[in-house]
PDB file of C-alpha atoms in Angstrom:
ATOM      1  CA  LEU L   1      -1.598  -1.779 -48.389  1.00 58.00           C
ATOM      2  CA  VAL L   2      -4.312   0.492 -46.985  1.00 66.00           C
ATOM      3  CA  ASN L   3      -1.713   2.610 -45.199  1.00 67.00           C
ATOM      4  CA  ASP L   4       0.258   3.060 -48.453  1.00 70.00           C
ATOM      5  CA  ASN L   5      -2.736   4.161 -50.531  1.00 75.00           C
ATOM      6  CA  ALA L   6      -4.959   5.897 -47.986  1.00 78.00           C
ATOM      7  CA  PRO L   7      -3.058   6.587 -44.744  1.00 74.00           C
ATOM      8  CA  TRP L   8      -6.060   8.403 -43.286  1.00 79.00           C
ATOM      9  CA  ALA L   9      -8.136   5.215 -43.585  1.00 85.00           C
ATOM     10  CA  SER L  10      -5.773   3.099 -41.485  1.00 85.00           C
ATOM     11  CA  VAL L  11      -6.172   5.304 -38.401  1.00 87.00           C
ATOM     12  CA  LEU L  12      -9.949   5.304 -38.940  1.00 89.00           C
ATOM     13  CA  VAL L  13     -10.100   1.511 -39.087  1.00 89.00           C
ATOM     14  CA  ILE L  14      -7.811   0.972 -36.082  1.00 91.00           C
ATOM     15  CA  GLY L  15      -9.507   3.817 -34.167  1.00 91.00           C
ATOM     16  CA  CYS L  16     -12.932   2.276 -34.663  1.00 90.00           C
ATOM     17  CA  LEU L  17     -11.647  -1.143 -33.639  1.00 93.00           C
ATOM     18  CA  ALA L  18      -9.479   0.026 -30.712  1.00 93.00           C
ATOM     19  CA  PRO L  19     -11.845  -0.944 -27.867  1.00 93.00           C
ATOM     20  CA  ILE L  20     -12.423  -4.437 -29.254  1.00 94.00           C
ATOM     21  CA  LEU L  21      -8.697  -4.841 -29.969  1.00 95.00           C
ATOM     22  CA  VAL L  22      -7.836  -4.081 -26.351  1.00 94.00           C
ATOM     23  CA  LEU L  23     -10.703  -6.166 -24.962  1.00 93.00           C
ATOM     24  CA  THR L  24      -9.405  -9.205 -26.845  1.00 94.00           C
ATOM     25  CA  GLY L  25      -5.701  -8.423 -26.443  1.00 92.00           C
ATOM     26  CA  MET L  26      -5.257  -8.225 -30.203  1.00 93.00           C
ATOM     27  CA  HIS L  27      -3.716  -4.751 -30.034  1.00 92.00           C
ATOM     28  CA  LEU L  28      -0.487  -6.502 -29.043  1.00 92.00           C
ATOM     29  CA  ALA L  29      -0.475  -8.394 -32.352  1.00 92.00           C
ATOM     30  CA  LEU L  30      -0.058  -5.071 -34.168  1.00 91.00           C
ATOM     31  CA  ILE L  31       3.136  -4.080 -32.325  1.00 93.00           C
ATOM     32  CA  SER L  32       5.339  -5.852 -34.891  1.00 93.00           C
ATOM     33  CA  LEU L  33       3.653  -3.856 -37.653  1.00 90.00           C
ATOM     34  CA  VAL L  34       4.363  -0.631 -35.769  1.00 92.00           C
ATOM     35  CA  MET L  35       8.007  -1.590 -35.261  1.00 94.00           C
ATOM     36  CA  THR L  36       8.296  -2.287 -38.981  1.00 93.00           C
ATOM     37  CA  MET L  37       6.813   1.132 -39.747  1.00 92.00           C
ATOM     38  CA  PHE L  38       9.298   2.823 -37.392  1.00 94.00           C
ATOM     39  CA  SER L  39      12.200   1.104 -39.136  1.00 95.00           C
ATOM     40  CA  THR L  40      10.984   1.727 -42.697  1.00 94.00           C
ATOM     41  CA  VAL L  41       9.180   5.098 -42.743  1.00 93.00           C
ATOM     42  CA  GLY L  42      10.232   6.471 -39.350  1.00 94.00           C
ATOM     43  CA  PHE L  43       6.796   6.900 -37.814  1.00 95.00           C
ATOM     44  CA  ASP L  44       3.514   5.202 -36.964  1.00 93.00           C
ATOM     45  CA  ASN L  45       0.370   6.841 -38.257  1.00 92.00           C
ATOM     46  CA  MET L  46      -2.189   4.275 -37.175  1.00 89.00           C
ATOM     47  CA  LEU L  47      -1.905   2.155 -33.996  1.00 91.00           C
ATOM     48  CA  PHE L  48      -0.499   4.547 -31.404  1.00 94.00           C
ATOM     49  CA  VAL L  49      -2.320   7.440 -33.064  1.00 94.00           C
ATOM     50  CA  ALA L  50      -5.598   5.554 -32.700  1.00 94.00           C
ATOM     51  CA  PHE L  51      -4.631   4.796 -29.119  1.00 94.00           C
ATOM     52  CA  ILE L  52      -4.723   8.483 -28.253  1.00 96.00           C
ATOM     53  CA  GLY L  53      -8.459   7.843 -28.416  1.00 95.00           C
ATOM     54  CA  MET L  54      -8.384   4.583 -26.526  1.00 96.00           C
ATOM     55  CA  ASN L  55      -6.124   5.708 -23.714  1.00 96.00           C
ATOM     56  CA  PHE L  56      -7.460   9.191 -23.099  1.00 98.00           C
ATOM     57  CA  SER L  57     -11.092   8.095 -23.523  1.00 98.00           C
ATOM     58  CA  GLN L  58     -10.628   5.802 -20.554  1.00 97.00           C
ATOM     59  CA  PHE L  59      -9.489   8.771 -18.511  1.00 98.00           C
ATOM     60  CA  GLY L  60     -12.582  10.766 -19.559  1.00 98.00           C
ATOM     61  CA  VAL L  61     -14.913   7.843 -18.829  1.00 98.00           C
ATOM     62  CA  ALA L  62     -13.374   7.171 -15.410  1.00 98.00           C
ATOM     63  CA  LEU L  63     -13.395  10.860 -14.516  1.00 98.00           C
ATOM     64  CA  ALA L  64     -17.080  11.213 -15.451  1.00 98.00           C
ATOM     65  CA  CYS L  65     -17.975   8.114 -13.430  1.00 98.00           C
ATOM     66  CA  MET L  66     -15.957   9.348 -10.457  1.00 98.00           C
ATOM     67  CA  LEU L  67     -17.682  12.735 -10.468  1.00 98.00           C
ATOM     68  CA  LYS L  68     -21.208  11.557 -11.264  1.00 97.00           C
ATOM     69  CA  THR L  69     -21.606   8.481  -9.068  1.00 96.00           C
ATOM     70  CA  LYS L  70     -22.748   8.526  -5.485  1.00 95.00           C
ATOM     71  CA  ASN L  71     -21.497   4.960  -5.050  1.00 95.00           C
ATOM     72  CA  LYS L  72     -18.347   4.972  -2.915  1.00 95.00           C
ATOM     73  CA  ASN L  73     -16.964   1.754  -4.429  1.00 95.00           C
ATOM     74  CA  LEU L  74     -17.284   3.037  -7.990  1.00 96.00           C
ATOM     75  CA  ARG L  75     -15.823   6.416  -7.023  1.00 97.00           C
ATOM     76  CA  THR L  76     -12.759   4.727  -5.528  1.00 96.00           C
ATOM     77  CA  LEU L  77     -12.325   2.439  -8.537  1.00 97.00           C
ATOM     78  CA  ALA L  78     -12.859   5.259 -11.031  1.00 97.00           C
ATOM     79  CA  SER L  79     -10.323   7.534  -9.355  1.00 97.00           C
ATOM     80  CA  SER L  80      -7.554   4.925  -9.584  1.00 97.00           C
ATOM     81  CA  CYS L  81      -8.589   4.012 -13.138  1.00 97.00           C
ATOM     82  CA  ALA L  82      -8.477   7.668 -14.187  1.00 97.00           C
ATOM     83  CA  LEU L  83      -4.953   8.043 -12.837  1.00 97.00           C
ATOM     84  CA  THR L  84      -3.585   4.939 -14.549  1.00 96.00           C
ATOM     85  CA  ALA L  85      -5.181   5.825 -17.896  1.00 97.00           C
ATOM     86  CA  PHE L  86      -4.050   9.462 -17.882  1.00 97.00           C
ATOM     87  CA  LEU L  87      -0.567   9.115 -16.452  1.00 97.00           C
ATOM     88  CA  ALA L  88       0.501   5.747 -17.862  1.00 95.00           C
ATOM     89  CA  GLY L  89      -1.871   4.897 -20.720  1.00 94.00           C
ATOM     90  CA  VAL L  90      -3.023   1.725 -18.960  1.00 95.00           C
ATOM     91  CA  THR L  91      -6.638   1.271 -20.001  1.00 94.00           C
ATOM     92  CA  GLU L  92      -7.545  -2.243 -18.953  1.00 94.00           C
ATOM     93  CA  PRO L  93      -8.648  -1.345 -15.394  1.00 96.00           C
ATOM     94  CA  THR L  94     -11.186   1.147 -16.762  1.00 97.00           C
ATOM     95  CA  LEU L  95     -12.165  -1.028 -19.685  1.00 96.00           C
ATOM     96  CA  TYR L  96     -12.839  -4.178 -17.644  1.00 96.00           C
ATOM     97  CA  GLY L  97     -13.675  -2.598 -14.297  1.00 96.00           C
ATOM     98  CA  ILE L  98     -16.043   0.108 -15.527  1.00 97.00           C
ATOM     99  CA  CYS L  99     -16.896  -0.059 -19.236  1.00 97.00           C
ATOM    100  CA  VAL L 100     -17.654  -3.752 -19.575  1.00 96.00           C
ATOM    101  CA  ARG L 101     -19.524  -3.900 -16.272  1.00 95.00           C
ATOM    102  CA  MET L 102     -21.831  -0.951 -16.999  1.00 96.00           C
ATOM    103  CA  LYS L 103     -21.993  -1.072 -20.841  1.00 95.00           C
ATOM    104  CA  LYS L 104     -22.882   2.597 -21.491  1.00 97.00           C
ATOM    105  CA  PRO L 105     -19.352   3.806 -20.662  1.00 98.00           C
ATOM    106  CA  LEU L 106     -18.152   1.353 -23.327  1.00 97.00           C
ATOM    107  CA  ALA L 107     -20.401   3.128 -25.843  1.00 97.00           C
ATOM    108  CA  ALA L 108     -18.894   6.442 -24.704  1.00 98.00           C
ATOM    109  CA  THR L 109     -15.433   4.961 -25.277  1.00 97.00           C
ATOM    110  CA  TRP L 110     -16.352   3.972 -28.816  1.00 96.00           C
ATOM    111  CA  ILE L 111     -17.749   7.417 -29.580  1.00 97.00           C
ATOM    112  CA  ALA L 112     -14.556   9.093 -28.352  1.00 97.00           C
ATOM    113  CA  CYS L 113     -12.322   6.652 -30.259  1.00 96.00           C
ATOM    114  CA  VAL L 114     -14.146   7.392 -33.506  1.00 95.00           C
ATOM    115  CA  VAL L 115     -13.955  11.167 -32.939  1.00 96.00           C
ATOM    116  CA  ASN L 116     -10.221  10.859 -32.213  1.00 96.00           C
ATOM    117  CA  ALA L 117      -9.668   8.734 -35.328  1.00 94.00           C
ATOM    118  CA  VAL L 118     -11.424  11.279 -37.539  1.00 94.00           C
ATOM    119  CA  PHE L 119      -9.449  14.155 -36.000  1.00 96.00           C
ATOM    120  CA  CYS L 120      -6.116  12.339 -36.340  1.00 95.00           C
ATOM    121  CA  ALA L 121      -6.922  11.289 -39.916  1.00 92.00           C
ATOM    122  CA  ILE L 122      -7.760  14.880 -40.897  1.00 92.00           C
ATOM    123  CA  PHE L 123      -4.575  16.297 -39.353  1.00 95.00           C
ATOM    124  CA  SER L 124      -2.293  13.330 -40.231  1.00 94.00           C
ATOM    125  CA  VAL L 125      -1.031  12.863 -36.679  1.00 96.00           C
ATOM    126  CA  LYS L 126       2.037  10.625 -36.392  1.00 96.00           C
ATOM    127  CA  VAL L 127       4.002   8.941 -33.605  1.00 96.00           C
ATOM    128  CA  TYR L 128       7.795   9.063 -33.879  1.00 97.00           C
ATOM    129  CA  SER L 129       8.800   6.934 -30.872  1.00 95.00           C
ATOM    130  CA  PHE L 130       7.489   3.751 -29.303  1.00 93.00           C
ATOM    131  CA  GLY L 131       5.110   4.147 -26.377  1.00 90.00           C
ATOM    132  CA  ALA L 132       1.483   4.065 -25.359  1.00 91.00           C
ATOM    133  CA  PRO L 133      -0.019   7.569 -25.456  1.00 96.00           C
ATOM    134  CA  SER L 134      -0.321   9.086 -21.986  1.00 97.00           C
ATOM    135  CA  PHE L 135       0.492  12.316 -20.183  1.00 97.00           C
ATOM    136  CA  PHE L 136       4.086  11.241 -19.593  1.00 96.00           C
ATOM    137  CA  THR L 137       4.648   9.876 -23.103  1.00 97.00           C
ATOM    138  CA  MET L 138       3.348  12.820 -25.146  1.00 97.00           C
ATOM    139  CA  PRO L 139       6.904  13.522 -26.412  1.00 97.00           C
ATOM    140  CA  ILE L 140       6.476  10.476 -28.710  1.00 97.00           C
ATOM    141  CA  PHE L 141       4.581  12.889 -30.968  1.00 97.00           C
ATOM    142  CA  LEU L 142       7.504  15.300 -31.349  1.00 97.00           C
ATOM    143  CA  ASN L 143       8.709  15.373 -34.939  1.00 97.00           C
ATOM    144  CA  PRO L 144      12.477  14.775 -35.194  1.00 96.00           C
ATOM    145  CA  ASP L 145      12.736  17.665 -37.673  1.00 97.00           C
ATOM    146  CA  GLY L 146      11.892  20.080 -34.857  1.00 96.00           C
ATOM    147  CA  SER L 147       8.477  21.189 -36.128  1.00 97.00           C
ATOM    148  CA  MET L 148       5.831  21.336 -33.409  1.00 98.00           C
ATOM    149  CA  SER L 149       2.543  21.072 -35.343  1.00 98.00           C
ATOM    150  CA  ASN L 150       2.221  17.273 -34.983  1.00 98.00           C
ATOM    151  CA  PHE L 151       2.792  17.557 -31.217  1.00 98.00           C
ATOM    152  CA  TYR L 152       0.138  20.258 -30.928  1.00 98.00           C
ATOM    153  CA  PHE L 153      -2.335  18.196 -32.964  1.00 98.00           C
ATOM    154  CA  ALA L 154      -1.681  15.196 -30.684  1.00 98.00           C
ATOM    155  CA  ILE L 155      -2.364  17.314 -27.595  1.00 98.00           C
ATOM    156  CA  ALA L 156      -5.537  18.638 -29.241  1.00 98.00           C
ATOM    157  CA  ALA L 157      -6.600  15.065 -30.072  1.00 98.00           C
ATOM    158  CA  ALA L 158      -6.061  13.989 -26.453  1.00 98.00           C
ATOM    159  CA  ALA L 159      -8.022  16.970 -25.127  1.00 98.00           C
ATOM    160  CA  LEU L 160     -10.845  16.399 -27.627  1.00 98.00           C
ATOM    161  CA  THR L 161     -10.988  12.720 -26.712  1.00 98.00           C
ATOM    162  CA  ILE L 162     -11.168  13.481 -22.991  1.00 98.00           C
ATOM    163  CA  VAL L 163     -13.969  16.013 -23.489  1.00 98.00           C
ATOM    164  CA  VAL L 164     -15.981  13.748 -25.807  1.00 98.00           C
ATOM    165  CA  SER L 165     -15.643  10.650 -23.613  1.00 98.00           C
ATOM    166  CA  PHE L 166     -16.467  12.616 -20.462  1.00 98.00           C
ATOM    167  CA  ALA L 167     -19.521  14.247 -22.080  1.00 98.00           C
ATOM    168  CA  ALA L 168     -20.719  10.996 -23.661  1.00 98.00           C
ATOM    169  CA  THR L 169     -20.426   9.146 -20.350  1.00 98.00           C
ATOM    170  CA  TRP L 170     -22.225  11.940 -18.517  1.00 98.00           C
ATOM    171  CA  ILE L 171     -25.030  12.160 -21.097  1.00 98.00           C
ATOM    172  CA  LEU L 172     -25.489   8.412 -21.631  1.00 98.00           C
ATOM    173  CA  GLY L 173     -25.364   7.812 -17.890  1.00 97.00           C
ATOM    174  CA  PHE L 174     -24.729   4.452 -16.251  1.00 96.00           C
ATOM    175  CA  ASP L 175     -26.204   2.042 -13.753  1.00 94.00           C
ATOM    176  CA  ASP L 176     -23.719   1.737 -10.906  1.00 94.00           C
ATOM    177  CA  SER L 177     -25.804  -0.782  -8.946  1.00 92.00           C
ATOM    178  CA  CYS L 178     -23.328  -3.542  -9.871  1.00 92.00           C
ATOM    179  CA  TYR L 179     -20.881  -1.947  -7.402  1.00 92.00           C
ATOM    180  CA  LYS L 180     -22.331  -3.083  -4.095  1.00 85.00           C
ATOM    181  CA  GLU L 181     -22.149  -0.643  -1.198  1.00 71.00           C
ATOM    182  CA  GLU L 182     -20.812  -2.114   2.015  1.00 62.00           C
TER     183      GLU L 182
END
């Protein structure tokens, strides 16, 4: 109902809830809704669009932690987390291994998800194929009619999300003492 009357609001709601949806596994419950949208209107303008923010924010958070920490264990963890988030859109290692453990990176994630949701709502970004947003799956944003603007807006959203999450993590800082040095 919200998506029919105010499509911009659906990406804002899902974007703001994205971290908690993934933390609880409830993002999977929305897959059937997305599949229904693909079959009826031909695109998804909420879940996978909001997950540009979720997936690429985890890359920005992990990258900031990797570059800022002096803790070898966190640096090793963050480097592998950054790769999985950026290349494959797998966010759980960063979310549980970094964000939940240190708290402030989770706040940075939320900030980036909200910024992404606002950007995607303003520019009406849509997903035309099934897949979690990542470097390798960016073609899911290609419009079947051949126009490129949606694809460019999706790339801009990913870049904005990375910058915001990186900067927020860097500025908010973190306490990496929970990663014991050997």
